[in-house]
PDB file of C-alpha atoms and ligand atoms in Angstrom:
ATOM      1  CA  MET A 658     118.907 137.228  99.729  1.00  0.00           C
ATOM      2  CA  SER A 659     116.683 134.202  99.890  1.00  0.00           C
ATOM      3  CA  GLU A 660     113.974 133.578  97.287  1.00  0.00           C
ATOM      4  CA  PRO A 661     110.399 134.085  98.512  1.00  0.00           C
ATOM      5  CA  LYS A 662     108.835 130.679  99.014  1.00  0.00           C
ATOM      6  CA  THR A 663     105.831 130.078  96.771  1.00  0.00           C
ATOM      7  CA  GLN A 664     103.582 127.246  97.861  1.00  0.00           C
ATOM      8  CA  VAL A 665     103.143 124.958  94.856  1.00  0.00           C
ATOM      9  CA  PHE A 666      99.858 123.059  94.739  1.00  0.00           C
ATOM     10  CA  ARG A 667     100.531 119.337  94.810  1.00  0.00           C
ATOM     11  CA  ALA A 668      97.926 116.620  95.400  1.00  0.00           C
ATOM     12  CA  ASP A 669      98.827 112.936  95.739  1.00  0.00           C
ATOM     13  CA  LEU A 670      95.912 110.960  94.306  1.00  0.00           C
ATOM     14  CA  HIS A 671      96.889 107.394  95.150  1.00  0.00           C
ATOM     15  CA  CYS A 672      97.500 105.992  98.617  1.00  0.00           C
ATOM     16  CA  HIS A 673      96.193 103.246 100.885  1.00  0.00           C
ATOM     17  CA  SER A 674      95.062 103.368 104.505  1.00  0.00           C
ATOM     18  CA  THR A 675      94.519 100.771 107.232  1.00  0.00           C
ATOM     19  CA  PHE A 676      91.061 100.210 105.667  1.00  0.00           C
ATOM     20  CA  SER A 677      92.921  98.157 103.022  1.00  0.00           C
ATOM     21  CA  ASP A 678      96.607  97.244 102.965  1.00  0.00           C
ATOM     22  CA  GLY A 679      98.237 100.505 104.082  1.00  0.00           C
ATOM     23  CA  SER A 680      99.856 100.938 107.492  1.00  0.00           C
ATOM     24  CA  TYR A 681      98.665 104.528 108.167  1.00  0.00           C
ATOM     25  CA  THR A 682      95.146 105.371 109.336  1.00  0.00           C
ATOM     26  CA  PRO A 683      93.246 107.933 107.199  1.00  0.00           C
ATOM     27  CA  HIS A 684      93.948 110.624 109.839  1.00  0.00           C
ATOM     28  CA  GLU A 685      97.652 109.763 109.828  1.00  0.00           C
ATOM     29  CA  LEU A 686      97.682 110.073 106.024  1.00  0.00           C
ATOM     30  CA  VAL A 687      96.141 113.550 106.275  1.00  0.00           C
ATOM     31  CA  ASP A 688      98.728 114.572 108.895  1.00  0.00           C
ATOM     32  CA  LEU A 689     101.609 113.172 106.837  1.00  0.00           C
ATOM     33  CA  ALA A 690     100.349 114.894 103.667  1.00  0.00           C
ATOM     34  CA  LEU A 691     100.332 118.247 105.477  1.00  0.00           C
ATOM     35  CA  THR A 692     103.787 117.672 106.946  1.00  0.00           C
ATOM     36  CA  LEU A 693     105.057 117.021 103.425  1.00  0.00           C
ATOM     37  CA  GLY A 694     103.514 120.287 102.178  1.00  0.00           C
ATOM     38  CA  LEU A 695     100.795 118.709 100.024  1.00  0.00           C
ATOM     39  CA  SER A 696      97.646 120.743  99.338  1.00  0.00           C
ATOM     40  CA  GLY A 697      95.382 117.858  98.347  1.00  0.00           C
ATOM     41  CA  LEU A 698      94.996 114.123  98.805  1.00  0.00           C
ATOM     42  CA  SER A 699      92.843 111.216  97.720  1.00  0.00           C
ATOM     43  CA  ILE A 700      92.818 107.988  99.732  1.00  0.00           C
ATOM     44  CA  THR A 701      92.259 105.137  97.270  1.00  0.00           C
ATOM     45  CA  ASP A 702      91.750 101.987  99.296  1.00  0.00           C
ATOM     46  CA  HIS A 703      91.279  98.693  97.464  1.00  0.00           C
ATOM     47  CA  ASP A 704      87.562  98.002  96.864  1.00  0.00           C
ATOM     48  CA  THR A 705      86.283 100.124  99.757  1.00  0.00           C
ATOM     49  CA  THR A 706      85.342 103.709 100.583  1.00  0.00           C
ATOM     50  CA  ALA A 707      85.354 103.023 104.337  1.00  0.00           C
ATOM     51  CA  ALA A 708      87.757 105.934 105.007  1.00  0.00           C
ATOM     52  CA  TYR A 709      84.966 108.281 103.871  1.00  0.00           C
ATOM     53  CA  PRO A 710      83.048 110.384 104.771  1.00  0.00           C
ATOM     54  CA  GLU A 711      84.676 110.714 108.194  1.00  0.00           C
ATOM     55  CA  VAL A 712      88.107 111.689 106.864  1.00  0.00           C
ATOM     56  CA  PHE A 713      86.579 114.600 104.902  1.00  0.00           C
ATOM     57  CA  ASP A 714      85.769 116.387 108.176  1.00  0.00           C
ATOM     58  CA  TYR A 715      89.199 115.750 109.630  1.00  0.00           C
ATOM     59  CA  ALA A 716      90.955 116.980 106.459  1.00  0.00           C
ATOM     60  CA  GLN A 717      88.771 120.074 106.413  1.00  0.00           C
ATOM     61  CA  THR A 718      89.599 121.032 109.995  1.00  0.00           C
ATOM     62  CA  LYS A 719      93.289 120.584 109.182  1.00  0.00           C
ATOM     63  CA  GLY A 720      93.117 122.555 105.909  1.00  0.00           C
ATOM     64  CA  LEU A 721      93.854 119.749 103.435  1.00  0.00           C
ATOM     65  CA  LEU A 722      91.735 119.389 100.285  1.00  0.00           C
ATOM     66  CA  MET A 723      90.347 115.888  99.965  1.00  0.00           C
ATOM     67  CA  LEU A 724      88.937 114.135  96.888  1.00  0.00           C
ATOM     68  CA  SER A 725      86.897 110.931  97.187  1.00  0.00           C
ATOM     69  CA  GLY A 726      88.843 107.990  95.770  1.00  0.00           C
ATOM     70  CA  ILE A 727      88.909 104.211  95.421  1.00  0.00           C
ATOM     71  CA  GLU A 728      91.054 101.602  93.643  1.00  0.00           C
ATOM     72  CA  LEU A 729      88.832  98.857  92.280  1.00  0.00           C
ATOM     73  CA  SER A 730      90.113  95.392  91.353  1.00  0.00           C
ATOM     74  CA  ALA A 731      88.918  94.309  87.911  1.00  0.00           C
ATOM     75  CA  SER A 732      89.923  91.773  85.268  1.00  0.00           C
ATOM     76  CA  TYR A 733      90.225  91.654  81.519  1.00  0.00           C
ATOM     77  CA  ARG A 734      90.448  88.119  80.123  1.00  0.00           C
ATOM     78  CA  GLU A 735      91.791  86.961  83.488  1.00  0.00           C
ATOM     79  CA  GLU A 736      94.487  89.642  83.674  1.00  0.00           C
ATOM     80  CA  PRO A 737      94.109  91.885  86.733  1.00  0.00           C
ATOM     81  CA  VAL A 738      93.463  95.563  85.954  1.00  0.00           C
ATOM     82  CA  HIS A 739      93.237  98.220  88.675  1.00  0.00           C
ATOM     83  CA  ILE A 740      90.812 101.093  88.152  1.00  0.00           C
ATOM     84  CA  LEU A 741      90.845 104.308  90.141  1.00  0.00           C
ATOM     85  CA  GLY A 742      87.602 106.173  90.768  1.00  0.00           C
ATOM     86  CA  TYR A 743      87.641 109.856  91.781  1.00  0.00           C
ATOM     87  CA  GLY A 744      85.168 112.543  92.731  1.00  0.00           C
ATOM     88  CA  PHE A 745      82.257 110.101  93.041  1.00  0.00           C
ATOM     89  CA  ASP A 746      79.272 110.415  95.316  1.00  0.00           C
ATOM     90  CA  ILE A 747      80.236 108.380  98.393  1.00  0.00           C
ATOM     91  CA  ALA A 748      76.546 107.641  99.074  1.00  0.00           C
ATOM     92  CA  SER A 749      76.089 106.031  95.632  1.00  0.00           C
ATOM     93  CA  GLU A 750      74.009 102.869  95.843  1.00  0.00           C
ATOM     94  CA  ALA A 751      75.668 101.345  92.761  1.00  0.00           C
ATOM     95  CA  LEU A 752      79.167 101.813  94.143  1.00  0.00           C
ATOM     96  CA  GLY A 753      78.073 100.587  97.582  1.00  0.00           C
ATOM     97  CA  LYS A 754      76.751  97.413  95.967  1.00  0.00           C
ATOM     98  CA  LEU A 755      79.970  96.834  94.037  1.00  0.00           C
ATOM     99  CA  CYS A 756      82.033  97.276  97.236  1.00  0.00           C
ATOM    100  CA  SER A 757      79.812  94.741  99.084  1.00  0.00           C
ATOM    101  CA  HIS A 758      80.229  92.376  96.156  1.00  0.00           C
ATOM    102  CA  HIS A 759      84.017  92.716  96.467  1.00  0.00           C
ATOM    103  CA  GLN A 760      83.781  92.088 100.201  1.00  0.00           C
ATOM    104  CA  THR A 761      81.952  88.772  99.616  1.00  0.00           C
ATOM    105  CA  ARG A 762      84.255  87.850  96.729  1.00  0.00           C
ATOM    106  CA  ARG A 763      87.275  88.501  98.956  1.00  0.00           C
ATOM    107  CA  GLU A 764      85.908  86.539 101.940  1.00  0.00           C
ATOM    108  CA  ARG A 765      85.437  83.482  99.694  1.00  0.00           C
ATOM    109  CA  ARG A 766      88.772  83.950  97.982  1.00  0.00           C
ATOM    110  CA  ASN A 767      90.670  84.349 101.265  1.00  0.00           C
ATOM    111  CA  LEU A 768      89.180  81.064 102.512  1.00  0.00           C
ATOM    112  CA  THR A 769      90.218  79.326  99.278  1.00  0.00           C
ATOM    113  CA  ILE A 770      93.769  80.676  99.665  1.00  0.00           C
ATOM    114  CA  LEU A 771      93.903  79.498 103.310  1.00  0.00           C
ATOM    115  CA  HIS A 772      92.617  76.100 102.191  1.00  0.00           C
ATOM    116  CA  LYS A 773      95.355  75.859  99.544  1.00  0.00           C
ATOM    117  CA  LEU A 774      97.928  76.806 102.188  1.00  0.00           C
ATOM    118  CA  SER A 775      96.601  74.141 104.559  1.00  0.00           C
ATOM    119  CA  ARG A 776      97.136  71.543 101.836  1.00  0.00           C
ATOM    120  CA  LEU A 777     100.760  72.701 101.754  1.00  0.00           C
ATOM    121  CA  GLY A 778     100.994  72.069 105.503  1.00  0.00           C
ATOM    122  CA  ILE A 779     100.503  75.701 106.554  1.00  0.00           C
ATOM    123  CA  ALA A 780      97.657  76.087 109.008  1.00  0.00           C
ATOM    124  CA  ILE A 781      96.264  79.605 109.442  1.00  0.00           C
ATOM    125  CA  ASP A 782      93.081  80.140 111.404  1.00  0.00           C
ATOM    126  CA  PRO A 783      90.602  82.130 109.229  1.00  0.00           C
ATOM    127  CA  GLU A 784      89.557  83.997 112.380  1.00  0.00           C
ATOM    128  CA  LEU A 785      92.908  85.773 112.312  1.00  0.00           C
ATOM    129  CA  LEU A 786      91.675  87.680 109.253  1.00  0.00           C
ATOM    130  CA  GLN A 787      88.463  88.777 111.001  1.00  0.00           C
ATOM    131  CA  GLY A 788      89.975  91.780 112.808  1.00  0.00           C
ATOM    132  CA  GLN A 789      90.730  93.659 109.581  1.00  0.00           C
ATOM    133  CA  MET A 790      88.400  96.614 109.012  1.00  0.00           C
ATOM    134  CA  GLY A 791      87.579  97.302 105.381  1.00  0.00           C
ATOM    135  CA  THR A 792      89.303  95.242 102.710  1.00  0.00           C
ATOM    136  CA  CYS A 793      91.236  92.097 103.512  1.00  0.00           C
ATOM    137  CA  GLY A 794      93.376  90.343 100.910  1.00  0.00           C
ATOM    138  CA  ARG A 795      96.667  88.718 100.049  1.00  0.00           C
ATOM    139  CA  PRO A 796      98.842  91.320 101.837  1.00  0.00           C
ATOM    140  CA  HIS A 797      97.107  90.420 105.135  1.00  0.00           C
ATOM    141  CA  ILE A 798      97.672  86.706 104.533  1.00  0.00           C
ATOM    142  CA  ALA A 799     101.300  87.472 103.644  1.00  0.00           C
ATOM    143  CA  HIS A 800     101.616  89.272 106.967  1.00  0.00           C
ATOM    144  CA  LEU A 801     100.318  86.265 108.894  1.00  0.00           C
ATOM    145  CA  LEU A 802     102.723  83.962 107.010  1.00  0.00           C
ATOM    146  CA  MET A 803     105.554  86.222 108.129  1.00  0.00           C
ATOM    147  CA  GLU A 804     104.333  86.531 111.720  1.00  0.00           C
ATOM    148  CA  LYS A 805     104.138  82.755 111.999  1.00  0.00           C
ATOM    149  CA  GLY A 806     107.642  82.320 110.619  1.00  0.00           C
ATOM    150  CA  TYR A 807     106.706  80.547 107.377  1.00  0.00           C
ATOM    151  CA  VAL A 808     108.420  83.276 105.364  1.00  0.00           C
ATOM    152  CA  GLY A 809     110.971  85.955 106.145  1.00  0.00           C
ATOM    153  CA  SER A 810     109.301  88.804 104.236  1.00  0.00           C
ATOM    154  CA  ILE A 811     106.071  89.874 102.518  1.00  0.00           C
ATOM    155  CA  GLN A 812     107.892  89.568  99.197  1.00  0.00           C
ATOM    156  CA  GLU A 813     108.819  85.958  99.995  1.00  0.00           C
ATOM    157  CA  ALA A 814     105.179  85.191 100.824  1.00  0.00           C
ATOM    158  CA  PHE A 815     104.163  86.414  97.358  1.00  0.00           C
ATOM    159  CA  ASP A 816     107.116  84.761  95.602  1.00  0.00           C
ATOM    160  CA  ARG A 817     106.530  81.365  97.231  1.00  0.00           C
ATOM    161  CA  TYR A 818     102.792  81.148  97.803  1.00  0.00           C
ATOM    162  CA  LEU A 819     100.537  84.074  96.974  1.00  0.00           C
ATOM    163  CA  GLY A 820     101.762  85.593  93.716  1.00  0.00           C
ATOM    164  CA  GLU A 821      99.941  84.871  90.453  1.00  0.00           C
ATOM    165  CA  GLY A 822     100.457  81.250  89.455  1.00  0.00           C
ATOM    166  CA  LYS A 823     102.012  80.236  92.824  1.00  0.00           C
ATOM    167  CA  ALA A 824     100.789  77.263  94.839  1.00  0.00           C
ATOM    168  CA  ALA A 825      98.256  79.058  97.043  1.00  0.00           C
ATOM    169  CA  PHE A 826      97.150  81.664  94.499  1.00  0.00           C
ATOM    170  CA  ASP A 827      93.504  81.986  93.668  1.00  0.00           C
ATOM    171  CA  PRO A 828      92.073  84.740  91.459  1.00  0.00           C
ATOM    172  CA  GLY A 829      88.650  84.584  93.092  1.00  0.00           C
ATOM    173  CA  GLU A 830      85.563  85.728  91.255  1.00  0.00           C
ATOM    174  CA  LEU A 831      86.431  88.065  88.395  1.00  0.00           C
ATOM    175  CA  ILE A 832      84.701  91.428  87.976  1.00  0.00           C
ATOM    176  CA  SER A 833      84.962  93.030  84.559  1.00  0.00           C
ATOM    177  CA  VAL A 834      86.554  96.334  83.608  1.00  0.00           C
ATOM    178  CA  GLU A 835      83.330  97.317  81.835  1.00  0.00           C
ATOM    179  CA  GLU A 836      81.152  96.797  84.933  1.00  0.00           C
ATOM    180  CA  THR A 837      83.665  98.668  87.089  1.00  0.00           C
ATOM    181  CA  ILE A 838      83.841 101.722  84.797  1.00  0.00           C
ATOM    182  CA  GLU A 839      80.053 101.766  84.479  1.00  0.00           C
ATOM    183  CA  THR A 840      79.628 101.705  88.269  1.00  0.00           C
ATOM    184  CA  ILE A 841      82.076 104.581  88.821  1.00  0.00           C
ATOM    185  CA  LYS A 842      80.168 106.599  86.213  1.00  0.00           C
ATOM    186  CA  LYS A 843      76.838 105.775  87.842  1.00  0.00           C
ATOM    187  CA  ALA A 844      78.325 107.194  91.042  1.00  0.00           C
ATOM    188  CA  LYS A 845      79.167 110.373  89.080  1.00  0.00           C
ATOM    189  CA  GLY A 846      82.895 109.748  89.356  1.00  0.00           C
ATOM    190  CA  LYS A 847      85.783 109.683  86.900  1.00  0.00           C
ATOM    191  CA  ALA A 848      87.225 106.277  85.932  1.00  0.00           C
ATOM    192  CA  ILE A 849      90.998 106.204  85.567  1.00  0.00           C
ATOM    193  CA  LEU A 850      93.230 103.345  84.400  1.00  0.00           C
ATOM    194  CA  ALA A 851      95.675 102.832  87.301  1.00  0.00           C
ATOM    195  CA  HIS A 852      99.448 102.278  86.806  1.00  0.00           C
ATOM    196  CA  PRO A 853      98.991 101.262  83.119  1.00  0.00           C
ATOM    197  CA  HIS A 854     102.700 100.408  82.756  1.00  0.00           C
ATOM    198  CA  LEU A 855     102.169  97.423  85.073  1.00  0.00           C
ATOM    199  CA  ILE A 856      99.764  95.701  82.647  1.00  0.00           C
ATOM    200  CA  LYS A 857     101.607  92.676  81.301  1.00  0.00           C
ATOM    201  CA  LYS A 858      99.856  91.719  78.057  1.00  0.00           C
ATOM    202  CA  SER A 859      99.958  94.120  75.105  1.00  0.00           C
ATOM    203  CA  SER A 860      96.537  92.800  74.041  1.00  0.00           C
ATOM    204  CA  THR A 861      95.136  93.985  77.407  1.00  0.00           C
ATOM    205  CA  VAL A 862      96.733  97.423  76.960  1.00  0.00           C
ATOM    206  CA  LYS A 863      95.201  97.663  73.489  1.00  0.00           C
ATOM    207  CA  ALA A 864      91.777  96.715  74.826  1.00  0.00           C
ATOM    208  CA  MET A 865      92.048  99.195  77.737  1.00  0.00           C
ATOM    209  CA  LEU A 866      92.732 102.045  75.329  1.00  0.00           C
ATOM    210  CA  LYS A 867      89.358 101.300  73.718  1.00  0.00           C
ATOM    211  CA  MET A 868      87.445 101.320  77.023  1.00  0.00           C
ATOM    212  CA  PRO A 869      85.467 104.388  78.121  1.00  0.00           C
ATOM    213  CA  PHE A 870      87.984 105.587  80.729  1.00  0.00           C
ATOM    214  CA  ASP A 871      88.168 109.296  81.593  1.00  0.00           C
ATOM    215  CA  GLY A 872      91.902 109.146  82.023  1.00  0.00           C
ATOM    216  CA  LEU A 873      94.990 107.213  82.992  1.00  0.00           C
ATOM    217  CA  GLU A 874      97.545 107.408  85.772  1.00  0.00           C
ATOM    218  CA  GLY A 875     100.515 108.874  83.940  1.00  0.00           C
ATOM    219  CA  TYR A 876     102.570 109.927  86.965  1.00  0.00           C
ATOM    220  CA  TYR A 877     103.411 107.088  89.321  1.00  0.00           C
ATOM    221  CA  ALA A 878     106.185 106.560  91.834  1.00  0.00           C
ATOM    222  CA  ARG A 879     109.169 104.855  90.250  1.00  0.00           C
ATOM    223  CA  MET A 880     107.708 104.791  86.726  1.00  0.00           C
ATOM    224  CA  LEU A 881     110.590 105.082  84.250  1.00  0.00           C
ATOM    225  CA  LYS A 882     110.757 108.400  82.356  1.00  0.00           C
ATOM    226  CA  SER A 883     110.574 106.537  79.031  1.00  0.00           C
ATOM    227  CA  GLN A 884     107.381 104.773  80.148  1.00  0.00           C
ATOM    228  CA  GLU A 885     105.935 108.009  81.500  1.00  0.00           C
ATOM    229  CA  GLN A 886     106.437 109.720  78.137  1.00  0.00           C
ATOM    230  CA  LYS A 887     104.687 106.891  76.312  1.00  0.00           C
ATOM    231  CA  TRP A 888     101.653 107.018  78.600  1.00  0.00           C
ATOM    232  CA  LEU A 889     101.437 110.818  78.603  1.00  0.00           C
ATOM    233  CA  ARG A 890     101.450 110.775  74.802  1.00  0.00           C
ATOM    234  CA  LEU A 891      98.744 108.087  74.627  1.00  0.00           C
ATOM    235  CA  ALA A 892      96.545 110.019  77.090  1.00  0.00           C
ATOM    236  CA  GLN A 893      96.989 113.218  75.099  1.00  0.00           C
ATOM    237  CA  GLU A 894      96.075 111.446  71.850  1.00  0.00           C
ATOM    238  CA  LYS A 895      92.879 110.204  73.431  1.00  0.00           C
ATOM    239  CA  GLY A 896      92.033 113.478  75.185  1.00  0.00           C
ATOM    240  CA  TRP A 897      92.108 111.655  78.527  1.00  0.00           C
ATOM    241  CA  LEU A 898      92.891 113.198  81.892  1.00  0.00           C
ATOM    242  CA  ILE A 899      96.344 112.427  83.278  1.00  0.00           C
ATOM    243  CA  THR A 900      96.407 111.697  87.003  1.00  0.00           C
ATOM    244  CA  GLY A 901      99.229 110.904  89.378  1.00  0.00           C
ATOM    245  CA  GLY A 902      99.954 109.431  92.754  1.00  0.00           C
ATOM    246  CA  SER A 903     102.536 107.587  94.786  1.00  0.00           C
ATOM    247  CA  ASP A 904     100.555 104.409  95.656  1.00  0.00           C
ATOM    248  CA  PHE A 905     101.869 104.943  99.178  1.00  0.00           C
ATOM    249  CA  HIS A 906     101.218 102.005 101.528  1.00  0.00           C
ATOM    250  CA  GLY A 907     103.489 102.994 104.453  1.00  0.00           C
ATOM    251  CA  ALA A 908     105.420 100.148 106.027  1.00  0.00           C
ATOM    252  CA  THR A 909     103.653  97.569 103.845  1.00  0.00           C
ATOM    253  CA  LYS A 910     105.499  98.832 100.730  1.00  0.00           C
ATOM    254  CA  PRO A 911     108.262 101.126 101.969  1.00  0.00           C
ATOM    255  CA  GLN A 912     109.636 101.844  98.481  1.00  0.00           C
ATOM    256  CA  SER A 913     107.059 104.558  97.626  1.00  0.00           C
ATOM    257  CA  ARG A 914     106.957 107.811  99.573  1.00  0.00           C
ATOM    258  CA  LEU A 915     103.756 109.843  99.945  1.00  0.00           C
ATOM    259  CA  GLY A 916     103.914 112.866  97.628  1.00  0.00           C
ATOM    260  CA  SER A 917     106.489 111.330  95.286  1.00  0.00           C
ATOM    261  CA  SER A 918     103.940 111.630  92.438  1.00  0.00           C
ATOM    262  CA  TRP A 919     101.185 114.221  92.305  1.00  0.00           C
ATOM    263  CA  VAL A 920      98.861 116.382  90.203  1.00  0.00           C
ATOM    264  CA  ASN A 921      98.402 120.143  89.998  1.00  0.00           C
ATOM    265  CA  GLN A 922      95.374 122.198  91.013  1.00  0.00           C
ATOM    266  CA  GLU A 923      93.783 122.121  87.553  1.00  0.00           C
ATOM    267  CA  ILE A 924      93.636 118.320  87.418  1.00  0.00           C
ATOM    268  CA  PHE A 925      92.537 118.110  91.066  1.00  0.00           C
ATOM    269  CA  GLU A 926      89.640 120.449  90.342  1.00  0.00           C
ATOM    270  CA  ARG A 927      88.626 118.690  87.127  1.00  0.00           C
ATOM    271  CA  LEU A 928      88.357 115.436  89.060  1.00  0.00           C
ATOM    272  CA  SER A 929      86.337 117.095  91.815  1.00  0.00           C
ATOM    273  CA  THR A 930      83.566 118.357  89.527  1.00  0.00           C
TER     274      THR A 930
HETATM  275  P1  AMP B2375      94.759  91.376  96.452  1.00  0.00           P
HETATM  276  O1  AMP B2375      93.977  92.613  96.094  1.00  0.00           O
HETATM  277  O2  AMP B2375      94.237  90.704  97.666  1.00  0.00           O
HETATM  278  O3  AMP B2375      94.905  90.444  95.262  1.00  0.00           O
HETATM  279  O4  AMP B2375      96.214  91.866  96.811  1.00  0.00           O
HETATM  280  C1  AMP B2375      96.871  92.685  95.900  1.00  0.00           C
HETATM  281  C2  AMP B2375      97.845  93.593  96.619  1.00  0.00           C
HETATM  282  O5  AMP B2375      98.939  92.799  97.074  1.00  0.00           O
HETATM  283  C3  AMP B2375      98.448  94.618  95.680  1.00  0.00           C
HETATM  284  O6  AMP B2375      97.716  95.811  95.680  1.00  0.00           O
HETATM  285  C4  AMP B2375      99.822  94.837  96.241  1.00  0.00           C
HETATM  286  O7  AMP B2375      99.790  95.888  97.195  1.00  0.00           O
HETATM  287  C5  AMP B2375     100.144  93.531  96.949  1.00  0.00           C
HETATM  288  N1  AMP B2375     101.077  92.717  96.153  1.00  0.00           N
HETATM  289  C6  AMP B2375     100.840  92.093  94.985  1.00  0.00           C
HETATM  290  N2  AMP B2375     101.933  91.422  94.551  1.00  0.00           N
HETATM  291  C7  AMP B2375     102.889  91.641  95.481  1.00  0.00           C
HETATM  292  C8  AMP B2375     104.258  91.238  95.624  1.00  0.00           C
HETATM  293  N3  AMP B2375     104.851  90.461  94.725  1.00  0.00           N
HETATM  294  N4  AMP B2375     104.916  91.666  96.715  1.00  0.00           N
HETATM  295  C9  AMP B2375     104.306  92.439  97.632  1.00  0.00           C
HETATM  296  N5  AMP B2375     103.045  92.857  97.559  1.00  0.00           N
HETATM  297  C10 AMP B2375     102.346  92.473  96.501  1.00  0.00           C
HETATM  298 ZN1   ZN B2376      97.741  97.642  97.856  1.00  0.00          ZN
HETATM  299 FE1   FE B2377      97.086  98.928  92.147  1.00  0.00          FE
HETATM  300 FE1   FE B2378      97.249 101.093  94.862  1.00  0.00          FE
END
């Protein structure tokens, strides 16, 4: 006799759409989430909420619960720190302003990167970046480098030119962790420290644990079990929420599958209110 199938609530809270550096449109992400048996999803594009509010309606008609989300780029003493925002008001003026600020910061930074590439003998027309809707950054430049045959893979583009400290790298204007958390809170959202195990400096980790985050991302695709335990313990000690997601990008980063990390209904609901 076969066991009755109980539908377990799983919500993936970290993925990227074509409005940043993912290869699936928001609608395709909703469809894929349902195919994989997920009950909830949050699309967390880099520095933009452009997928919303339209995708809310689509998800609703399809029967998938959707939580507003974003992954904001911030810095602490020049080290990049990614901050997830959830359950915020998508009409928030403060968050809208921060996203516009990122847009301008990125336009300038992309031009600087293209200029550095041109000095290395690699000519890329800035107009080629114009077609991107939403956020445009290093992954898009990496793509052009590949298309034009300068590199054989996205990874090679980062390793040779675009990665931190490489010849065409530019950090652009830095936006602080403090300002980012404050903005998410002004928008009535929860501020979560994204993939904390990827922070390189222990001094940055120490400082982040003193910041007014609401939680950290303790479940993340391909995080080692030993790391996961450390972060779950730290979150519990601080009384922080523990979130999870795959950081799915589709073809842009094929290693992580949608739904490979997730949260239960209780966490999903606490982030929604
Ligand atoms: P940006 O926000 O423009 O600085 O680009 C950062 C994004 O580039 C990250 O979110 C990653 O998805 C991607 N990225 C960063 N480093 C690498 C790498 N070494 N290989 C491939 N993708 C990378
Ligand atoms: Zn990304
Ligand atoms: Fe990130
Ligand atoms: Fe991400």
